[in-house]
Coordinates of C-alpha atoms in Angstrom, one line a residue:
M1 CA 12.9 -67.4 -42.9
F2 CA 10.6 -64.5 -42.9
R3 CA 10.8 -61.7 -39.9
I4 CA 9.0 -58.9 -39.6
Q5 CA 10.1 -55.7 -38.1
I6 CA 7.3 -53.0 -37.3
P7 CA 8.6 -49.6 -37.2
V8 CA 8.8 -47.9 -33.7
R9 CA 6.2 -45.3 -34.7
H10 CA 3.3 -48.2 -35.3
Y11 CA 4.2 -49.2 -31.3
W12 CA 3.9 -45.3 -30.6
K13 CA 0.7 -45.7 -32.4
L14 CA -1.0 -47.8 -30.7
L15 CA 0.4 -46.6 -27.2
S16 CA -0.4 -43.6 -27.6
G17 CA -4.1 -44.3 -29.0
Y18 CA -5.1 -46.3 -26.4
L19 CA -2.9 -45.4 -23.2
L20 CA -3.7 -41.4 -23.4
P21 CA -7.5 -41.7 -22.7
Q22 CA -5.4 -43.2 -19.3
K23 CA -3.4 -40.9 -18.9
A24 CA -3.6 -39.9 -15.1
R25 CA -3.4 -43.7 -14.2
V26 CA 0.0 -44.2 -16.6
I27 CA 1.5 -40.8 -14.7
G28 CA 0.5 -42.8 -11.4
L29 CA 2.5 -45.7 -12.3
A30 CA 5.2 -44.1 -13.6
F31 CA 5.8 -42.1 -10.2
L32 CA 5.1 -45.9 -8.5
I33 CA 7.5 -47.4 -10.2
G34 CA 9.8 -44.5 -10.3
G35 CA 9.2 -44.2 -6.4
G36 CA 10.4 -48.5 -6.2
I37 CA 13.7 -47.4 -8.3
V38 CA 14.5 -44.9 -5.6
L39 CA 13.8 -47.5 -3.0
Q40 CA 15.9 -50.0 -4.3
L41 CA 18.6 -48.0 -4.4
V42 CA 18.7 -46.7 -0.9
H43 CA 18.7 -50.3 0.7
P44 CA 22.3 -51.6 -0.1
Q45 CA 23.6 -48.0 0.6
I46 CA 21.6 -48.7 4.8
L47 CA 23.5 -52.2 4.3
R48 CA 27.0 -51.2 3.9
Y49 CA 26.1 -48.4 6.6
F50 CA 25.2 -51.0 9.1
I51 CA 28.3 -53.3 8.1
D52 CA 30.5 -51.0 8.4
T53 CA 29.4 -49.3 11.4
A54 CA 29.1 -52.9 13.1
S55 CA 33.0 -53.7 11.9
A56 CA 34.2 -50.4 13.4
G57 CA 32.5 -51.2 16.8
G58 CA 29.9 -48.4 16.5
A59 CA 26.9 -47.7 18.8
L60 CA 24.5 -49.7 19.3
Q61 CA 21.6 -47.3 18.6
N62 CA 23.0 -46.3 15.1
L63 CA 22.9 -49.5 14.4
I64 CA 18.9 -50.2 15.8
S65 CA 18.5 -46.8 13.6
A66 CA 19.7 -48.7 10.5
A67 CA 17.4 -52.1 11.1
I68 CA 14.3 -49.9 11.8
L69 CA 14.9 -47.4 8.5
F70 CA 16.2 -50.9 6.5
I71 CA 12.8 -52.8 7.9
G72 CA 10.6 -50.0 7.0
I73 CA 12.2 -49.2 3.4
A74 CA 11.2 -52.7 2.8
L75 CA 7.8 -52.4 3.6
V76 CA 7.3 -49.4 1.8
Q77 CA 8.9 -50.8 -1.0
Q78 CA 6.0 -54.1 -1.1
A79 CA 3.0 -51.6 -0.8
V80 CA 4.7 -49.7 -3.8
N81 CA 5.0 -52.9 -5.6
V82 CA 1.4 -54.4 -5.0
A83 CA 0.0 -50.9 -5.9
S84 CA 2.4 -50.8 -9.3
V85 CA 0.7 -54.4 -10.1
Y86 CA -2.9 -53.0 -9.9
F87 CA -2.6 -50.1 -11.5
G88 CA -0.6 -51.4 -14.6
E89 CA -2.9 -54.7 -14.6
N90 CA -5.8 -52.3 -14.5
I91 CA -4.2 -50.2 -17.3
G92 CA -3.5 -52.9 -19.5
W93 CA -7.3 -54.6 -19.4
T94 CA -9.0 -51.3 -19.9
A95 CA -6.8 -50.9 -23.0
T96 CA -6.8 -54.3 -24.2
N97 CA -10.5 -54.4 -23.7
A98 CA -11.2 -50.9 -26.0
M99 CA -8.7 -52.7 -28.8
R100 CA -11.1 -55.9 -29.0
G101 CA -14.4 -53.5 -29.1
D102 CA -12.6 -51.1 -31.8
L103 CA -11.7 -54.8 -33.8
A104 CA -15.1 -56.0 -33.5
S105 CA -16.7 -52.7 -34.3
H106 CA -14.5 -52.7 -37.4
C107 CA -15.6 -56.6 -38.6
L108 CA -18.6 -55.7 -38.9
K109 CA -18.2 -52.7 -40.7
L110 CA -16.6 -54.6 -43.5
D111 CA -18.2 -56.2 -46.4
M112 CA -19.6 -59.8 -46.3
S113 CA -16.9 -60.8 -49.0
F114 CA -14.4 -60.4 -46.2
H115 CA -16.4 -62.2 -43.8
K116 CA -17.0 -64.9 -46.7
S117 CA -13.4 -65.6 -46.3
H118 CA -12.8 -65.5 -42.7
T119 CA -14.3 -67.8 -40.1
A120 CA -16.1 -67.2 -37.0
G121 CA -13.4 -68.8 -35.0
E122 CA -10.3 -67.3 -36.8
L123 CA -12.2 -63.6 -35.7
I124 CA -12.5 -64.8 -32.7
E125 CA -8.6 -65.7 -32.1
R126 CA -7.7 -62.3 -33.5
I127 CA -9.9 -60.0 -31.5
D128 CA -9.9 -61.8 -28.4
G129 CA -6.4 -63.9 -28.4
D130 CA -4.0 -61.3 -30.4
V131 CA -5.6 -58.6 -28.5
N132 CA -4.8 -61.0 -25.4
S133 CA -1.2 -61.3 -25.8
L134 CA -1.1 -57.4 -25.6
A135 CA -2.1 -57.1 -22.2
N136 CA 1.7 -56.8 -20.9
F137 CA 2.6 -54.5 -24.0
F138 CA -0.1 -51.6 -22.7
S139 CA -0.1 -52.2 -18.8
N140 CA 3.8 -52.2 -18.1
F141 CA 5.9 -52.3 -21.1
V142 CA 7.5 -48.8 -21.5
V143 CA 7.1 -47.8 -17.9
V144 CA 8.5 -50.9 -17.2
L145 CA 11.6 -50.9 -19.5
M146 CA 11.8 -47.1 -19.1
S147 CA 12.2 -47.8 -14.9
N148 CA 14.5 -50.6 -15.5
L149 CA 16.3 -49.0 -17.5
L150 CA 17.0 -46.1 -15.4
L151 CA 17.3 -48.5 -12.3
L152 CA 20.4 -50.0 -14.5
I153 CA 21.7 -46.7 -15.1
G154 CA 21.2 -45.3 -11.5
I155 CA 22.9 -48.6 -10.1
L156 CA 26.1 -48.4 -12.5
G157 CA 26.4 -44.4 -11.3
L158 CA 26.9 -45.5 -7.9
L159 CA 29.1 -48.1 -8.6
Y160 CA 31.4 -45.7 -10.7
M161 CA 30.9 -43.5 -7.8
E162 CA 32.6 -46.4 -5.4
D163 CA 35.4 -47.2 -7.6
W164 CA 35.5 -46.7 -11.6
R165 CA 37.1 -50.0 -12.1
V166 CA 33.8 -51.6 -10.7
G167 CA 31.8 -49.5 -12.5
L168 CA 33.8 -50.5 -15.8
G169 CA 33.9 -53.9 -15.6
L170 CA 29.6 -54.0 -14.6
T171 CA 29.5 -52.0 -18.0
G172 CA 30.5 -54.7 -19.5
F173 CA 28.8 -57.0 -18.5
V174 CA 25.4 -54.8 -18.7
A175 CA 26.1 -54.2 -22.9
I176 CA 27.2 -57.7 -23.3
A177 CA 24.1 -58.7 -21.4
L178 CA 21.1 -56.7 -23.5
V179 CA 23.3 -57.2 -27.0
T180 CA 23.0 -61.1 -26.1
I181 CA 19.3 -60.5 -25.2
Q182 CA 18.1 -58.6 -28.7
K183 CA 20.1 -60.8 -31.0
I184 CA 18.1 -63.9 -29.5
R185 CA 14.9 -62.1 -29.4
S186 CA 14.6 -61.6 -33.3
F187 CA 15.9 -65.2 -33.7
A188 CA 12.7 -66.0 -31.5
V189 CA 10.0 -63.6 -33.1
P190 CA 9.4 -65.8 -36.4
F191 CA 8.5 -68.7 -34.4
W192 CA 5.7 -66.6 -32.3
T193 CA 4.7 -64.8 -35.7
K194 CA 3.8 -68.7 -36.8
V195 CA 2.0 -69.7 -33.5
R196 CA -0.3 -67.3 -33.5
Q197 CA -1.0 -67.7 -37.6
M198 CA -1.5 -71.4 -36.3
S199 CA -3.9 -70.7 -33.6
A200 CA -6.0 -68.6 -36.1
R201 CA -6.4 -71.4 -38.2
F202 CA -7.1 -74.0 -35.8
Y203 CA -9.7 -72.2 -33.9
G204 CA -10.9 -71.3 -37.2
F205 CA -11.2 -74.9 -38.1
L206 CA -12.5 -75.8 -34.5
G207 CA -15.4 -72.8 -34.5
E208 CA -16.9 -74.0 -38.2
H209 CA -16.9 -77.6 -37.8
L210 CA -18.8 -77.6 -33.7
E211 CA -21.1 -75.1 -35.6
G212 CA -21.8 -77.6 -38.3
T213 CA -21.2 -81.0 -36.2
E214 CA -25.3 -82.2 -37.2
D215 CA -24.1 -82.2 -40.6
T216 CA -20.9 -83.3 -40.0
R217 CA -22.0 -86.3 -38.2
S218 CA -25.2 -87.2 -40.3
N219 CA -22.6 -87.7 -43.2
G220 CA -20.1 -89.6 -41.4
A221 CA -17.6 -86.8 -41.8
T222 CA -16.6 -87.4 -38.5
P223 CA -13.2 -89.1 -39.2
Y224 CA -12.5 -86.5 -42.0
V225 CA -12.9 -83.6 -39.4
M226 CA -10.8 -85.5 -36.7
R227 CA -8.0 -86.4 -39.2
R228 CA -7.7 -82.9 -40.3
F229 CA -7.7 -81.8 -36.4
L230 CA -4.9 -83.9 -35.8
L231 CA -3.0 -82.5 -38.7
L232 CA -3.5 -79.1 -37.6
L233 CA -2.2 -80.2 -34.3
R234 CA 0.7 -81.6 -35.8
E235 CA 1.5 -78.2 -37.6
W236 CA 0.8 -76.3 -35.0
V237 CA 2.9 -78.1 -32.0
P238 CA 6.4 -78.0 -33.8
A239 CA 5.6 -74.2 -34.1
R240 CA 5.1 -73.7 -30.5
V241 CA 8.1 -75.9 -29.6
K242 CA 10.5 -73.7 -31.5
A243 CA 9.0 -70.7 -30.3
A244 CA 9.5 -72.3 -26.6
M245 CA 13.0 -73.1 -27.7
G246 CA 13.8 -69.1 -28.2
S247 CA 12.4 -68.0 -24.9
A248 CA 14.7 -70.8 -23.5
A249 CA 17.1 -69.7 -25.1
M250 CA 16.8 -66.1 -23.6
W251 CA 16.4 -67.5 -20.2
I252 CA 19.7 -69.5 -20.5
S253 CA 21.9 -67.1 -22.4
T254 CA 20.5 -64.3 -19.0
L255 CA 21.8 -67.2 -16.8
L256 CA 24.6 -67.6 -18.6
V257 CA 25.8 -63.9 -18.3
F258 CA 24.4 -63.3 -14.6
T259 CA 27.2 -65.9 -13.9
I260 CA 29.6 -64.2 -15.5
G261 CA 28.6 -60.8 -14.0
N262 CA 28.8 -62.5 -10.5
A263 CA 32.5 -63.6 -11.8
I264 CA 33.5 -60.0 -13.0
T265 CA 32.5 -58.6 -9.1
F266 CA 33.9 -61.3 -7.3
V267 CA 37.5 -60.5 -8.9
L268 CA 37.5 -56.9 -9.3
C269 CA 36.4 -56.6 -5.2
A270 CA 39.4 -59.3 -4.1
Y271 CA 41.7 -57.6 -5.6
L272 CA 40.1 -54.0 -4.2
W273 CA 39.6 -54.6 -0.8
K274 CA 43.5 -56.8 -0.6
S275 CA 44.2 -53.3 -2.1
G276 CA 42.7 -51.6 0.9
K277 CA 40.6 -49.7 -1.4
L278 CA 37.1 -51.3 -0.1
T279 CA 35.9 -52.0 2.8
L280 CA 33.9 -55.3 3.7
G281 CA 30.4 -53.0 3.8
A282 CA 31.4 -51.7 0.4
I283 CA 32.1 -55.0 -0.8
Y284 CA 28.9 -56.0 0.2
M285 CA 27.3 -53.5 -1.4
I286 CA 28.7 -54.1 -4.4
F287 CA 27.5 -57.7 -4.5
Y288 CA 24.0 -56.5 -3.6
Y289 CA 24.2 -54.0 -6.9
T290 CA 25.2 -57.0 -8.7
E291 CA 22.6 -59.4 -7.7
L292 CA 19.9 -56.0 -8.4
L293 CA 21.3 -55.6 -11.5
I294 CA 20.1 -58.8 -12.7
K295 CA 16.7 -58.2 -12.0
P296 CA 16.2 -54.9 -14.2
I297 CA 18.1 -57.0 -17.1
E298 CA 15.7 -60.2 -16.1
R299 CA 12.4 -57.7 -16.5
I300 CA 14.2 -56.5 -19.1
R301 CA 14.8 -59.7 -21.1
T302 CA 11.0 -60.6 -20.0
Q303 CA 9.8 -57.2 -21.4
L304 CA 11.5 -58.3 -24.8
E305 CA 10.1 -61.8 -24.9
D306 CA 6.7 -60.2 -24.6
L307 CA 7.5 -57.9 -27.1
Q308 CA 8.6 -61.1 -29.7
K309 CA 5.0 -62.4 -29.1
A310 CA 3.5 -59.3 -29.1
D311 CA 4.8 -58.3 -32.2
A312 CA 3.4 -61.4 -34.6
S313 CA -0.1 -60.1 -32.7
I314 CA 1.1 -56.0 -33.7
H315 CA 1.2 -57.2 -37.1
R316 CA -2.0 -59.0 -37.1
I317 CA -4.1 -57.0 -35.7
R318 CA -2.4 -53.8 -38.0
E319 CA -3.2 -56.5 -40.9
L320 CA -7.0 -56.6 -39.6
F321 CA -7.5 -53.1 -38.9
A322 CA -6.1 -52.2 -42.4
V323 CA -8.7 -53.9 -44.4
T324 CA -10.9 -51.8 -45.5
S325 CA -14.6 -52.6 -46.8
K326 CA -15.4 -52.8 -50.2
I327 CA -18.9 -50.8 -49.3
K328 CA -18.2 -47.2 -49.0
D329 CA -20.3 -44.9 -47.2
G330 CA -22.4 -42.4 -48.6
D331 CA -24.0 -39.2 -47.5
R332 CA -27.4 -38.9 -48.5
E333 CA -30.7 -40.4 -47.2
L334 CA -33.6 -42.0 -48.3
P335 CA -37.1 -39.8 -48.5
E336 CA -39.2 -41.1 -45.8
G337 CA -42.5 -43.4 -46.3
A338 CA -43.2 -46.0 -48.9
L339 CA -39.6 -46.5 -51.5
S340 CA -39.3 -47.1 -55.1
V341 CA -36.9 -49.5 -56.0
E342 CA -34.6 -49.7 -59.8
L343 CA -32.3 -52.0 -60.8
D344 CA -30.5 -50.8 -64.3
S345 CA -28.5 -53.1 -66.3
V346 CA -26.5 -54.4 -63.0
S347 CA -24.6 -57.2 -63.3
F348 CA -22.7 -58.8 -60.3
G349 CA -20.4 -61.8 -59.3
Y350 CA -19.1 -62.8 -56.2
I351 CA -16.2 -63.7 -58.0
E352 CA -15.9 -61.3 -60.9
E353 CA -14.9 -64.1 -63.4
E354 CA -18.5 -65.7 -62.1
Q355 CA -21.4 -63.5 -63.0
I356 CA -24.5 -64.3 -61.0
L357 CA -26.5 -61.4 -62.8
R358 CA -26.4 -60.5 -66.1
R359 CA -27.6 -57.0 -67.2
V360 CA -30.8 -57.3 -64.6
S361 CA -33.1 -54.2 -65.0
F362 CA -36.7 -53.6 -63.5
Q363 CA -38.9 -51.1 -61.5
L364 CA -41.2 -51.4 -58.8
E365 CA -43.0 -48.0 -58.3
A366 CA -43.7 -47.0 -54.2
G367 CA -46.0 -48.5 -52.4
R368 CA -46.4 -52.0 -55.1
T369 CA -45.5 -55.4 -54.7
L370 CA -42.9 -57.3 -56.8
A371 CA -42.1 -61.2 -56.7
I372 CA -39.3 -62.7 -57.8
L373 CA -39.5 -66.1 -59.0
G374 CA -36.7 -68.3 -60.1
R375 CA -34.9 -71.6 -59.4
T376 CA -32.3 -72.1 -56.8
G377 CA -29.4 -70.4 -57.6
S378 CA -30.6 -68.1 -60.4
G379 CA -30.1 -64.9 -58.6
K380 CA -33.2 -64.1 -56.5
T381 CA -31.2 -63.4 -53.1
T382 CA -28.1 -61.9 -54.6
I383 CA -30.8 -59.1 -55.6
A384 CA -31.6 -58.6 -52.1
R385 CA -28.3 -58.6 -50.6
L386 CA -27.6 -55.8 -53.6
L387 CA -30.5 -53.6 -52.5
I388 CA -29.4 -54.0 -48.8
R389 CA -25.6 -53.1 -49.9
F390 CA -24.2 -56.4 -48.5
Y391 CA -22.5 -56.0 -51.8
E392 CA -21.7 -53.7 -54.2
A393 CA -23.2 -54.4 -58.1
Q394 CA -19.9 -54.5 -60.4
Q395 CA -22.3 -53.2 -63.1
G396 CA -24.9 -51.0 -63.5
T397 CA -27.2 -48.9 -60.9
V398 CA -29.2 -49.9 -57.7
R399 CA -31.7 -47.0 -56.7
L400 CA -33.7 -46.6 -54.1
G401 CA -36.3 -43.9 -53.9
D402 CA -35.1 -42.5 -57.0
V403 CA -31.6 -42.2 -54.7
P404 CA -28.4 -44.4 -55.8
V405 CA -27.5 -47.0 -53.1
T406 CA -24.4 -46.0 -53.1
D407 CA -25.1 -42.4 -52.1
V408 CA -26.8 -43.2 -49.2
R409 CA -25.3 -43.5 -45.7
L410 CA -25.1 -47.3 -45.1
H411 CA -27.0 -46.8 -41.8
D412 CA -30.2 -45.0 -43.0
L413 CA -30.3 -47.8 -45.7
R414 CA -30.6 -50.5 -43.6
R415 CA -32.8 -49.0 -41.2
R416 CA -35.0 -48.1 -44.2
I417 CA -35.4 -51.9 -45.1
G418 CA -36.5 -54.6 -43.4
A419 CA -35.7 -58.3 -44.3
V420 CA -36.9 -61.8 -43.4
T421 CA -35.8 -64.9 -44.9
Q422 CA -36.0 -68.4 -43.7
D423 CA -33.1 -68.6 -41.5
V424 CA -34.0 -66.4 -38.9
Q425 CA -31.3 -65.4 -36.1
I426 CA -32.1 -65.5 -32.7
F427 CA -29.8 -64.7 -30.5
Q428 CA -29.2 -65.9 -26.5
G429 CA -30.7 -62.8 -24.6
T430 CA -34.4 -61.3 -23.5
V431 CA -37.0 -61.3 -26.1
R432 CA -36.7 -57.2 -25.8
D433 CA -33.1 -57.3 -27.0
N434 CA -34.1 -59.8 -30.0
L435 CA -36.7 -57.8 -31.1
T436 CA -34.9 -54.0 -30.9
F437 CA -31.4 -55.4 -30.8
F438 CA -30.5 -53.1 -27.7
D439 CA -32.8 -50.2 -29.0
R440 CA -33.7 -48.7 -25.8
S441 CA -36.1 -45.7 -27.1
I442 CA -38.7 -49.0 -28.2
S443 CA -41.5 -48.6 -26.0
D444 CA -42.2 -51.7 -24.2
S445 CA -46.2 -51.0 -25.2
A446 CA -45.2 -50.8 -28.7
M447 CA -43.5 -54.2 -28.8
I448 CA -46.5 -55.7 -27.1
D449 CA -48.9 -54.5 -29.5
I450 CA -46.7 -55.7 -32.5
I451 CA -46.7 -59.4 -31.0
R452 CA -49.9 -59.5 -30.7
E453 CA -50.6 -58.0 -34.2
V454 CA -48.4 -60.8 -35.6
G455 CA -50.3 -63.5 -34.0
L456 CA -47.9 -64.3 -31.1
G457 CA -50.3 -62.8 -28.3
D458 CA -51.3 -66.5 -26.5
W459 CA -47.0 -67.4 -27.1
F460 CA -46.3 -64.1 -25.1
S461 CA -49.0 -65.0 -22.6
A462 CA -47.1 -68.1 -22.0
L463 CA -43.8 -66.5 -21.1
P464 CA -42.6 -66.6 -17.4
D465 CA -41.1 -63.2 -17.2
G466 CA -42.6 -61.2 -20.3
L467 CA -40.2 -59.2 -22.2
D468 CA -37.7 -60.0 -20.1
S469 CA -37.7 -63.8 -20.9
S470 CA -34.5 -65.6 -22.5
L471 CA -34.2 -66.6 -25.5
D472 CA -31.4 -69.2 -26.1
T473 CA -28.9 -68.9 -28.9
G474 CA -30.9 -70.4 -32.2
G475 CA -34.3 -70.2 -30.9
S476 CA -34.0 -72.9 -28.8
G477 CA -37.8 -73.7 -27.6
L478 CA -39.4 -71.6 -30.6
S479 CA -41.1 -73.6 -33.3
A480 CA -40.1 -72.4 -36.8
G481 CA -43.1 -70.4 -37.3
E482 CA -42.7 -68.6 -34.1
A483 CA -39.4 -67.5 -35.0
Q484 CA -40.9 -66.3 -38.6
L485 CA -43.6 -64.4 -36.8
L486 CA -40.6 -63.1 -34.0
A487 CA -38.8 -62.1 -37.3
L488 CA -41.7 -60.1 -38.7
A489 CA -42.4 -58.3 -35.7
R490 CA -38.9 -56.9 -35.5
V491 CA -39.5 -55.4 -38.7
F492 CA -42.5 -53.7 -37.6
L493 CA -40.9 -52.2 -35.0
T494 CA -38.5 -50.5 -37.6
D495 CA -41.0 -49.0 -40.1
P496 CA -39.4 -49.8 -43.1
G497 CA -40.1 -48.5 -46.5
L498 CA -39.0 -51.8 -48.3
V499 CA -39.8 -55.2 -47.2
I500 CA -37.8 -58.0 -48.5
L501 CA -39.3 -61.2 -47.7
D502 CA -36.8 -64.3 -48.9
E503 CA -38.3 -67.8 -49.1
A504 CA -39.7 -66.5 -45.5
S505 CA -42.8 -69.5 -45.2
S506 CA -40.8 -72.2 -47.4
R507 CA -39.8 -74.2 -44.1
L508 CA -44.2 -74.4 -42.5
D509 CA -46.5 -75.9 -42.3
P510 CA -50.1 -74.9 -44.1
A511 CA -51.4 -73.8 -40.6
T512 CA -48.6 -72.2 -39.5
E513 CA -48.1 -70.5 -43.2
S514 CA -51.5 -69.3 -43.0
Q515 CA -50.9 -67.4 -39.7
L516 CA -47.4 -65.7 -41.2
E517 CA -49.4 -65.0 -44.2
K518 CA -52.0 -62.8 -42.3
A519 CA -49.0 -60.8 -40.8
I520 CA -47.3 -60.1 -43.7
S521 CA -50.6 -58.8 -45.0
K522 CA -50.6 -56.4 -42.4
L523 CA -46.7 -55.4 -42.4
L524 CA -47.3 -54.9 -46.2
Q525 CA -50.1 -52.3 -45.9
G526 CA -48.3 -49.2 -47.2
R527 CA -44.9 -50.2 -48.1
T528 CA -42.9 -51.4 -50.7
A529 CA -42.3 -55.2 -51.0
I530 CA -40.2 -57.5 -52.6
L531 CA -41.3 -61.3 -52.3
I532 CA -38.4 -63.6 -53.2
A533 CA -40.0 -67.5 -53.9
H534 CA -39.7 -70.2 -55.8
R535 CA -43.4 -71.0 -54.9
L536 CA -46.5 -69.4 -57.3
T537 CA -49.0 -69.7 -54.2
T538 CA -46.5 -67.2 -51.9
V539 CA -46.7 -64.9 -54.8
Q540 CA -50.7 -64.0 -55.1
R541 CA -50.4 -60.4 -53.4
A542 CA -47.7 -59.4 -55.8
D543 CA -48.5 -56.6 -58.1
Q544 CA -45.7 -57.4 -60.3
I545 CA -43.7 -60.3 -61.7
V546 CA -40.1 -60.8 -62.4
I547 CA -39.0 -64.3 -63.5
M548 CA -35.4 -65.1 -63.0
E549 CA -33.1 -67.6 -65.3
R550 CA -29.3 -68.2 -65.0
G551 CA -29.3 -64.5 -63.9
Q552 CA -31.0 -62.7 -66.5
V553 CA -34.4 -61.3 -66.5
L554 CA -36.5 -64.3 -68.5
E555 CA -39.6 -62.3 -67.8
Y556 CA -40.8 -59.4 -66.3
G557 CA -44.3 -56.8 -66.0
D558 CA -47.7 -56.6 -64.2
K559 CA -48.9 -59.8 -62.9
E560 CA -52.7 -59.1 -64.3
W561 CA -51.0 -58.1 -67.4
L562 CA -49.0 -61.7 -67.6
M563 CA -52.1 -63.5 -66.4
R564 CA -53.7 -62.3 -69.7
D565 CA -51.2 -62.9 -72.1
H566 CA -51.3 -66.8 -72.9
T567 CA -47.7 -66.3 -74.4
S568 CA -46.0 -65.5 -71.6
H569 CA -44.1 -67.5 -69.0
Y570 CA -45.9 -66.7 -66.1
Y571 CA -49.8 -67.5 -67.7
Q572 CA -47.8 -71.1 -68.8
L573 CA -46.9 -72.0 -65.4
L574 CA -50.1 -70.7 -64.1
V575 CA -52.0 -72.9 -66.4
A576 CA -50.1 -76.1 -66.1
G577 CA -50.4 -75.8 -62.4
K578 CA -47.3 -75.9 -61.2
M579 CA -46.6 -75.3 -57.8
E580 CA -43.0 -74.6 -58.3
V581 CA -41.1 -72.5 -60.8
T582 CA -39.3 -74.8 -63.4
A583 CA -38.5 -72.3 -65.8

């Protein structure tokens, strides 16, 4: 059985990183809890005074005063408890929301190879599920743990002051209780780790198959999916049972220790009362403190139980934060205007042993258009991904504007490249948000002009709320052509120096494709463009042609020159009248 041991410095790093910005509230919470401790210690003293005074036939006025004081302190204590809970929950949610934001930002910065190997469901479970289990760790753990330790010390100190034998006996009881709880905690931690891992696997599987439900059902794979679903549950449930058993063992052991503590108190008090060393009020006070001891030990037990759950989450969160992107940010900026493109002996494989591109080289001058033709799997889209730096070339150099892309700031690189693919992503939000990706610096008038320029004027006029009209996830309600034109409008607004169109019109009917071609003609004016296609009809505007075959450049040159060269592969395709490139 494996065991996770997280050094204290890692706990401190998390706590300090997310609690220091809330220093004032944390200090306020500490004062509230400290005040609650004092009130809890004072209560039994008032009860002792009341009982001893009543037993000795004391004045009624003194008894009434003690009762009023007791009630007043009880009310104040409840108010302090309510305020403590409020501050604690506020601190916990603020800290965990900040951590969720940091994790989400970190994941968005990781390269595509990471996202290819981790499902969306798995990452959601890490960002939300693991972080959610840390809410109590941030809001209460240190303050509550320390305050309850102080309460233990305060109670034992008062008991020693009353009689050293009572203090010594209950000190032994507390020591045994804490050691027992810690031993059981260390035993239960690995089971909670397993539960968190299974949770991530389950939600990763569920998210993946819910997203692909259409393919699953159309291919008759529903029974297989349900079988995998049940197998994961079958593996998850025993881990959850074992983890729950560990928590139950902590609870049962605590009850047993508390029973022993009460027995110790009963024996000692009976002996000391018969010896005349304790009054009836003192005995009641000792029993009250013994019962009060149960509360901090129980709270410490709860905190340690939460910590055993948090251990697994902290370990997994640290693992995720430790993942670094293979794509390192540069420190240079690209020149303004249209960008030249150059690939110099570039080789790349998603798996290094299986090369997708093999020593690919070509040059494209700024302001010109290059068409990349080839079969599916020949490496066309991979070239676009290397230009945008979703992946890093394993050999050779990719340059934009005569600057190696590895030297360019990622933000500047992706700001200067506009890409439109056949699979347009429409997000849940307004038309404005889908066009600008929440860039508030873009004016409404600029957006409306671009919408009309790409041929979406009639569509926009029919929207009920204009730019504030809502779009559903996946573009529900939009035709394929409207979605493509909306994607082109996005690119217009960024004013890129390089435009990449990856099979952008492959799924459109002829009428819609004609409308899209008109919009593209406007978009490409004064810009460098790369058209990725497998159909000859989509590359008529190209100045240069690259034909790819099995990750290599089969043919490269000016389109006009290739058309006049009767030995060129491009010429042979034109003569044959082939609509598809079958190199």
